[in-house]
XYZ file of C-alpha atoms in Angstrom:
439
model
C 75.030 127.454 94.956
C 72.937 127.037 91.947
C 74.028 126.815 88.751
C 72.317 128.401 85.158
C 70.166 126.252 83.369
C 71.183 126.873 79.782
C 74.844 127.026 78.880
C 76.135 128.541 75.247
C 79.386 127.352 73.948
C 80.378 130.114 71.460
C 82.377 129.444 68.408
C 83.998 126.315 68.364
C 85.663 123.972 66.474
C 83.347 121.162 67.116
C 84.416 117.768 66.835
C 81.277 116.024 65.505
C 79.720 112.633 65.830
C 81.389 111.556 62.419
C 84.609 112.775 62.929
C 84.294 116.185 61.235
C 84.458 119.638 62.191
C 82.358 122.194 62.562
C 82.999 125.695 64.099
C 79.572 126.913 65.522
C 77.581 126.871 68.592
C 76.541 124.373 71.329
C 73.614 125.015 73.509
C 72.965 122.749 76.859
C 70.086 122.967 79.297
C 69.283 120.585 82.144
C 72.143 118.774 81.856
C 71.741 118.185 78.358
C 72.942 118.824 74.904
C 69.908 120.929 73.161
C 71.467 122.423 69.701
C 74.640 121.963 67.567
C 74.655 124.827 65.184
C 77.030 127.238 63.495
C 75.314 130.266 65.003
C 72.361 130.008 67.945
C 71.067 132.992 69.497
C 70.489 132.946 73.562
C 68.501 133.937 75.509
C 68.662 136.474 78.850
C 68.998 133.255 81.021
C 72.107 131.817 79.163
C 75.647 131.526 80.307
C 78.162 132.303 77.706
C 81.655 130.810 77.185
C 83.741 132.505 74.372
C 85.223 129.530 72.730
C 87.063 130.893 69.864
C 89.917 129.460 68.674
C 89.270 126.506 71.307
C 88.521 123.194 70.137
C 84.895 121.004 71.547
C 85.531 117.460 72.770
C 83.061 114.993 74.152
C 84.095 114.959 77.864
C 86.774 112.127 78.083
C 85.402 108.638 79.658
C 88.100 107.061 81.539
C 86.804 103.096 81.741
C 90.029 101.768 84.127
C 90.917 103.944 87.265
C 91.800 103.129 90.585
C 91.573 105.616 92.726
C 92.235 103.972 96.388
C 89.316 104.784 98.516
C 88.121 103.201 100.511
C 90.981 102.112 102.848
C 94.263 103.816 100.803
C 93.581 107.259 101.045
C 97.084 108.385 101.679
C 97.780 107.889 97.464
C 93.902 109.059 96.429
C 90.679 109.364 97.230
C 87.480 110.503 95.421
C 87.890 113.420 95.812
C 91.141 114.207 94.615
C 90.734 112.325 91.957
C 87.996 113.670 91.000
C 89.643 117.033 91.010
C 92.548 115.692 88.476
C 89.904 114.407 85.881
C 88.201 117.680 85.621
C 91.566 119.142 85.138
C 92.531 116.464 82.554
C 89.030 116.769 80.847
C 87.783 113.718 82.172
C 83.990 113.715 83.033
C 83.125 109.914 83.423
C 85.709 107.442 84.993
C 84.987 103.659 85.829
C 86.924 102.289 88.792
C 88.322 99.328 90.242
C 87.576 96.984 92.809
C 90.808 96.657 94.777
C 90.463 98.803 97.555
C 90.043 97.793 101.061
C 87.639 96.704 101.648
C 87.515 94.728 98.138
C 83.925 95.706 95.791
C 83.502 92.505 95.759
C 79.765 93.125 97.282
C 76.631 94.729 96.731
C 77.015 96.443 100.274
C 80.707 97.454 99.018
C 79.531 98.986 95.924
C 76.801 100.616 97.627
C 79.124 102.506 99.878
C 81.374 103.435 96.898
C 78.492 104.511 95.090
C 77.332 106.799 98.489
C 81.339 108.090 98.658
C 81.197 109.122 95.217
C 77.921 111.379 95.551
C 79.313 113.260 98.170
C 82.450 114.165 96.952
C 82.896 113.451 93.152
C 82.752 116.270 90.893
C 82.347 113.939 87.383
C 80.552 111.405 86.639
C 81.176 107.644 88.408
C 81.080 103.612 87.862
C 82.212 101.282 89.849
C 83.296 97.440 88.974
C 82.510 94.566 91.041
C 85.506 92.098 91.984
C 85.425 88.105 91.217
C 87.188 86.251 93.619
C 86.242 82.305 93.916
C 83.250 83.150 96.375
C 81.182 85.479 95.380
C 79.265 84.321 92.488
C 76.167 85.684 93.340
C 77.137 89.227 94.002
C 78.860 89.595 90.376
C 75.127 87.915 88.979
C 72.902 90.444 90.735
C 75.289 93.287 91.681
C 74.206 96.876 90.216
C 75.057 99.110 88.919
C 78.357 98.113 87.499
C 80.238 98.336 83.878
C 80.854 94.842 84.586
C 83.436 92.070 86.864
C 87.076 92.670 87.066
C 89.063 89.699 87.107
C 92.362 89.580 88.045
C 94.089 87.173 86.415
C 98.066 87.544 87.698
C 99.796 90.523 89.485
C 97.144 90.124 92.263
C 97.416 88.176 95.711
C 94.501 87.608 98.027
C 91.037 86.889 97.643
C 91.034 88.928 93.690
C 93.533 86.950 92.161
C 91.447 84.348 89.756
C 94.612 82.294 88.280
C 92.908 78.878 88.654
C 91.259 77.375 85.295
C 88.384 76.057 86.955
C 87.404 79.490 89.410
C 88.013 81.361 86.189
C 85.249 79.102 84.352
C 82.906 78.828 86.455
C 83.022 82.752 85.924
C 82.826 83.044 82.622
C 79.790 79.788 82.365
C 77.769 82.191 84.484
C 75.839 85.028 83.576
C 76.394 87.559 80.758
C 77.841 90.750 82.609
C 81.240 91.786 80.737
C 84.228 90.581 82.229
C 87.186 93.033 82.062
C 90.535 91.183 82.677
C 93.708 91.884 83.898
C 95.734 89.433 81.493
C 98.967 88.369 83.035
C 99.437 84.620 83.523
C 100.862 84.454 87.331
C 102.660 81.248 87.900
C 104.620 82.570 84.738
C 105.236 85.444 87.235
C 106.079 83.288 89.562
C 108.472 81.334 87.963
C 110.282 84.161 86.323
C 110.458 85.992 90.157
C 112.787 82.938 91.088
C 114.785 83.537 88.024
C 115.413 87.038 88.938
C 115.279 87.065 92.646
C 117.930 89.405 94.034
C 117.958 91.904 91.444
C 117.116 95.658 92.321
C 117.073 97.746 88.745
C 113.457 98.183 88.403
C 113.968 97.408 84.560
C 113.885 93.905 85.638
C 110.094 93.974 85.958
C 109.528 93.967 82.383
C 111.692 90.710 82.102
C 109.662 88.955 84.944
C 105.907 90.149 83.617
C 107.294 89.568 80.188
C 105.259 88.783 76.789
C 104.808 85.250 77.593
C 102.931 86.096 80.642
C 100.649 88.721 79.231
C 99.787 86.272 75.932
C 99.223 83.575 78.002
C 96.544 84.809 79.852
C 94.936 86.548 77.102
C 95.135 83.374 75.266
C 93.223 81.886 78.302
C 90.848 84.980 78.328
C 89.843 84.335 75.012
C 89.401 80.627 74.697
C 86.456 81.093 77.627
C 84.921 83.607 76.152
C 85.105 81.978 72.856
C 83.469 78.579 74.848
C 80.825 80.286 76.476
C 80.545 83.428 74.095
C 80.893 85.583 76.781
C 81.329 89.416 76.224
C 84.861 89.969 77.176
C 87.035 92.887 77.710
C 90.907 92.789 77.660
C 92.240 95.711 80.181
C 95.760 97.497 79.335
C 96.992 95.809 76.442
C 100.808 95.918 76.685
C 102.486 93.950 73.885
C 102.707 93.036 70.304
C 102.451 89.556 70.018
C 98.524 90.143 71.919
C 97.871 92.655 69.527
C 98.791 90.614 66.509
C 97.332 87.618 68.184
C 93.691 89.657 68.099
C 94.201 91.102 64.880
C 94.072 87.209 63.633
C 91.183 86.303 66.354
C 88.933 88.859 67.739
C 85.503 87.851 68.046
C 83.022 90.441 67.541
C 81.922 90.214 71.547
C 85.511 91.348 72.236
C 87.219 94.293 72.794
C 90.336 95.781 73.951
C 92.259 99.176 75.501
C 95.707 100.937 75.402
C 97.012 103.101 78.015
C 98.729 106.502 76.569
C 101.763 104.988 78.477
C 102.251 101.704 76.697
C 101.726 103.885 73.550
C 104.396 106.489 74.207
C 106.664 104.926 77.212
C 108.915 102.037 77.177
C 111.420 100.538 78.889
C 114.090 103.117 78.251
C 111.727 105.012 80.647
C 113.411 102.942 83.622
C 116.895 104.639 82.563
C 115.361 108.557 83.495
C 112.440 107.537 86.167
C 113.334 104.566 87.637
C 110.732 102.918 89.534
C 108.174 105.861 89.018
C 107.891 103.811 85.343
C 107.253 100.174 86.981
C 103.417 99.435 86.218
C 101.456 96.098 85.730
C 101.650 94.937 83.200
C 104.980 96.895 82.522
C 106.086 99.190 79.746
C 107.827 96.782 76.944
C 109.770 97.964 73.985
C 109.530 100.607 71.252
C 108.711 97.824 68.618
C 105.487 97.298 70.931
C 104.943 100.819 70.992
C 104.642 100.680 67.157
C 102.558 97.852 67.006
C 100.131 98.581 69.814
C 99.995 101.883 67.597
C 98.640 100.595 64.333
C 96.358 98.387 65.947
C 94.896 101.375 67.504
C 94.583 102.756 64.247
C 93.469 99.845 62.817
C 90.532 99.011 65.237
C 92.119 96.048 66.430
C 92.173 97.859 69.806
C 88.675 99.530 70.539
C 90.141 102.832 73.028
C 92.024 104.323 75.532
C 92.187 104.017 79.329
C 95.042 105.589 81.974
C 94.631 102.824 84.625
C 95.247 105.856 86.700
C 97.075 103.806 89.717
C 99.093 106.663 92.093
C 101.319 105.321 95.034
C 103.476 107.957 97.474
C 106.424 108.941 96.059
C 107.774 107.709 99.292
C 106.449 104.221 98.214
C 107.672 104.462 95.166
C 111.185 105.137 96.728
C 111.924 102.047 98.176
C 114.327 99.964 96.599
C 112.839 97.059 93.606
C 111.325 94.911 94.071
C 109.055 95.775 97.425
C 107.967 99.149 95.308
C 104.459 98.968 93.850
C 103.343 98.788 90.940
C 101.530 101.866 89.475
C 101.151 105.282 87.977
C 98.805 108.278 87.359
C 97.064 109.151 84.443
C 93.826 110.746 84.270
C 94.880 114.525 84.349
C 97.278 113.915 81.516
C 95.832 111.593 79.365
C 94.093 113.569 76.797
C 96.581 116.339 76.414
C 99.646 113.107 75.661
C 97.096 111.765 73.188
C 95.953 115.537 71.676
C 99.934 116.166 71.509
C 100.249 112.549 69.486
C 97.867 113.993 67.419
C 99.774 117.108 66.768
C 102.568 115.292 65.986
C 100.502 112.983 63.197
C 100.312 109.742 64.755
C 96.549 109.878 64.268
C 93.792 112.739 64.003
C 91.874 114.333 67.071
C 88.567 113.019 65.760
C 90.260 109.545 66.470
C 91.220 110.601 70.007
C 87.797 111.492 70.625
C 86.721 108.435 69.428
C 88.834 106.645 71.446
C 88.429 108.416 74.654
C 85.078 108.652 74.872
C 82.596 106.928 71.953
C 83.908 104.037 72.024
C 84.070 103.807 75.546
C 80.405 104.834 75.785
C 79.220 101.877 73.126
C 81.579 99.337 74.310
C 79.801 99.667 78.071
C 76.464 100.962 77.130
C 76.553 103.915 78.246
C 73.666 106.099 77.393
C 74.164 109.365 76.119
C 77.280 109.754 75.840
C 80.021 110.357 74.476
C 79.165 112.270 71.325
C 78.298 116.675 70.873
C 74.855 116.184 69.703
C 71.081 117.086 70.727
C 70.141 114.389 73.065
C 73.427 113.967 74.414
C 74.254 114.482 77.861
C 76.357 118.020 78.384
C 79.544 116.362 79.287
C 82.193 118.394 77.243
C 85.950 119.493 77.397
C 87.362 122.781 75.485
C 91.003 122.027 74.760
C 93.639 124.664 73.616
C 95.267 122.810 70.398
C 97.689 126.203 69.772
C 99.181 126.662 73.421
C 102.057 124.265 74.797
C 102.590 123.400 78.041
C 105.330 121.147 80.377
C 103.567 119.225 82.472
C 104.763 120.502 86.535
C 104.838 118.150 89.565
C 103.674 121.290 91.278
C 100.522 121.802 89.222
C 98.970 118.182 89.363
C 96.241 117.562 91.192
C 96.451 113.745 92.350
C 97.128 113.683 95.594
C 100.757 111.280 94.805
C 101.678 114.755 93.658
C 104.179 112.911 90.047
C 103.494 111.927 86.706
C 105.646 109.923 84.685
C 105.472 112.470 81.926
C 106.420 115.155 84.093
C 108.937 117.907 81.675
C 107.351 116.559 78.805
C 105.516 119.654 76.582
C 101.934 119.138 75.584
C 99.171 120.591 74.046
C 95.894 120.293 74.439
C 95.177 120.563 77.639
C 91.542 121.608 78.993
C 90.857 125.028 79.046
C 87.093 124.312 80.355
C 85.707 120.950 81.611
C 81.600 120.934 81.836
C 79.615 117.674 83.586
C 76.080 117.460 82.925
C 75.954 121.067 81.821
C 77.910 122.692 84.413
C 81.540 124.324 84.657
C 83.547 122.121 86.647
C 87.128 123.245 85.627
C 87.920 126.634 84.262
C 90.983 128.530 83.376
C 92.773 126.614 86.171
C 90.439 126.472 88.522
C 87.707 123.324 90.244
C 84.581 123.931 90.955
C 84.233 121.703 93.845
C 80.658 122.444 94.274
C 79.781 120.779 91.102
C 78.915 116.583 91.850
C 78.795 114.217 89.024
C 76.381 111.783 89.277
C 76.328 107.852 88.872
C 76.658 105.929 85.230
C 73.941 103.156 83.824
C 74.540 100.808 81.731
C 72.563 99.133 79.300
């Protein structure tokens, strides 16, 4: 099938590089951005989309997904996936190592890397694994955003909870590290403690604060030693975020996931173990806080950590379910609707979901609507609300732990490098996305 060359977007509000807006015209050709004006005329060879009344996003960039293949494809694979972020207006997404086998390789990545060119319909990245072996791999590895380290609520070959494997990471090299920040023998200790309970609220006593600060505190201290770019994954709690509002070195940054800005644990009460994620959902004070620090900078962006299981997994009793829920064709329609409701502006969500995300991994070319720019865009309805269904989603778990809630701004049209992946409903599954760099 082949697709036009030039693309006209048609009277949108356009959510500029510096937060403004501007209703006009965007122009794309070859995968690119071309023009940003408030009226450009096309030409015979130009495909028009009527955007009135629709609002122009960058194309979200999702930087923590898992998304199970190879080796789990009964919860996901890239395919699927891929599917949900072009309904969600996700057009990038970086994903994790822990998938069988482990990306803990360059042979591993490669095959990822193949996987996702012949079935991904956005845009890919794929993170390389530490484990205490493979030293060399995470040195010469590419491309990858960076190494995941697993610090706690791991077992096997990815869980780094020793001080000495962890340092011999960090002393190494000068690839980001993105870590999972949960200190496990706290874990451990604290499953004794509650061994033999079956509410699944209990997981948010056993990963509790201590666990999560702990291992930040840990994080932070080696990058600090070795001034290492560092990257805190999911950040769950209050007492990190006020802990990096007093020391956050300029190298370092950190993300939110919509759910630890909107769930908590009263979640456990209505979805039971369908709300048990690592690290878990806390409080509504942590809400609050992980809130302003948003706001404030003190956390750089968003990510889902998109992580489906069955929903026959997830029916077993606590504590043998696992951890984990999905995210990526919600995620910017929660975040457009917190907007809405005026906990912070949709220039900030853009930000958030895709500029930041493009500087903080150097990521060319994206993540802003301007000439240059790679055509990666999402049209969102801001005036229409809708519930989200179980029997709409496309992840193949089939639930979302904000299923019955009412949002807005969902993605009316999804484009990747200048083409229509997702309209009015409907994937275009002939449409591939193509591999990230990174700078």
């Amino acid at each position: 099938m082949s697709f036009p060359q030039s693309l006209l977007i048609r009277g949108a509000s356009i959510i500029l590089p510096n937060g403004e807006l501007m209703v006009g015209d965007v122009l794309t050709r070859d995968r690119q951005i071309v023009e940003v004006a408030p009226k450009i005329s096309p030409d015979t060879t130009t495909r028009e989309i009527d955007a009135q009344g629709l609002t122009l996003l960058p194309g979200v960039i999702d930087p923590q997904v898992h998304f199970r293949e190879p080796g789990l494809e009964h919860k996901e694979d890239l395919f699927t996936a891929s599917c949900a972020c072009a309904k969600g207006g996700v057009t990038s997404f970086l994903e994790m190592p822990n998938t069988r086998p482990l990306t803990t390789t360059q042979a591993a990545l490669d095959d990822k890397l193949q996987r996702a060119a012949n079935k991904c319909v956005v845009n890919y990245g794929f993170f390389i694994g530490a484990t205490p072996e493979n030293q060399p791999d995470l040195l010469l590895a590419q491309p990858t955003p960076g190494i995941k380290v697993f610090m706690g609520s791991m077992h096997g070959q990815l869980l780094m909870d020793q001080e000495e494997a962890l340092e011999a990471i960090f002393a190494q090299g000068d690839r980001l590290i993105a870590v999972h920040a949960e200190d496990q023998a706290r874990i451990n200790q604290r499953r004794q403690e509650f061994a033999g309970i079956h509410d699944p609220a209990v997981h948010s006593q056993i990963q509790d604060h201590e666990a999560a600060l702990l291992a930040t505190q840990r994080a932070l201290k080696l990058s600090k030693k070795y001034q290492r770019r560092l990257h805190i994954l999911h950040l769950s709690t209050g007492v990190e975020a006020d802990l990096l509002r007093q020391d956050k070195p300029s190298w370092v940054t950190a993300e939110v996931t919509p759910q630890h800005l909107l769930l908590n644990t009263s979640a456990y009460e209505t979805i039971g173990t369908l709300a048990q994620m690592n690290p878990p959902l806390r409080s509504p004070e942590d809400n609050e806080v992980l809130w302003q620090a948003l706001r404030d900078g003190v956390i750089d962006f968003i990510a889902t950590d998109h992580a489906p299981h069955t929903l026959e997994e997830k029916a077993q009793e606590y504590p043998n379910t696992p951890s984990g829920m999905p995210g990526v064709e919600t995620s910017l329609a929660v975040m457009l609707t917190a907007a809405m409701d005026g906990r912070c502006t949709v220039s900030q969500v853009a930000q958030w979901m895709s500029a930041a995300v493009a500087e903080a991994y150097g990521i060319p070319n994206k993540g802003a609507i301007a000439p240059g720019y790679d055509a990666d865009l999402v049209l969102v309805d801001l005036n229409t609300y809708r519930p989200v269904k179980r029997e709409e989603l496309l992840t193949k778990c089939g639930w979302s732990p904000f299923e019955g809630w009412n949002l807005t701004g969902w993605a009316v049209t999804t484009i990747v490098g200048g083409e229509i992946v997702y309209d009015q409903g409907k994937v275009n599954t002939e449409v591939r996305g193509q591999a990230l760099t990174f700078l």
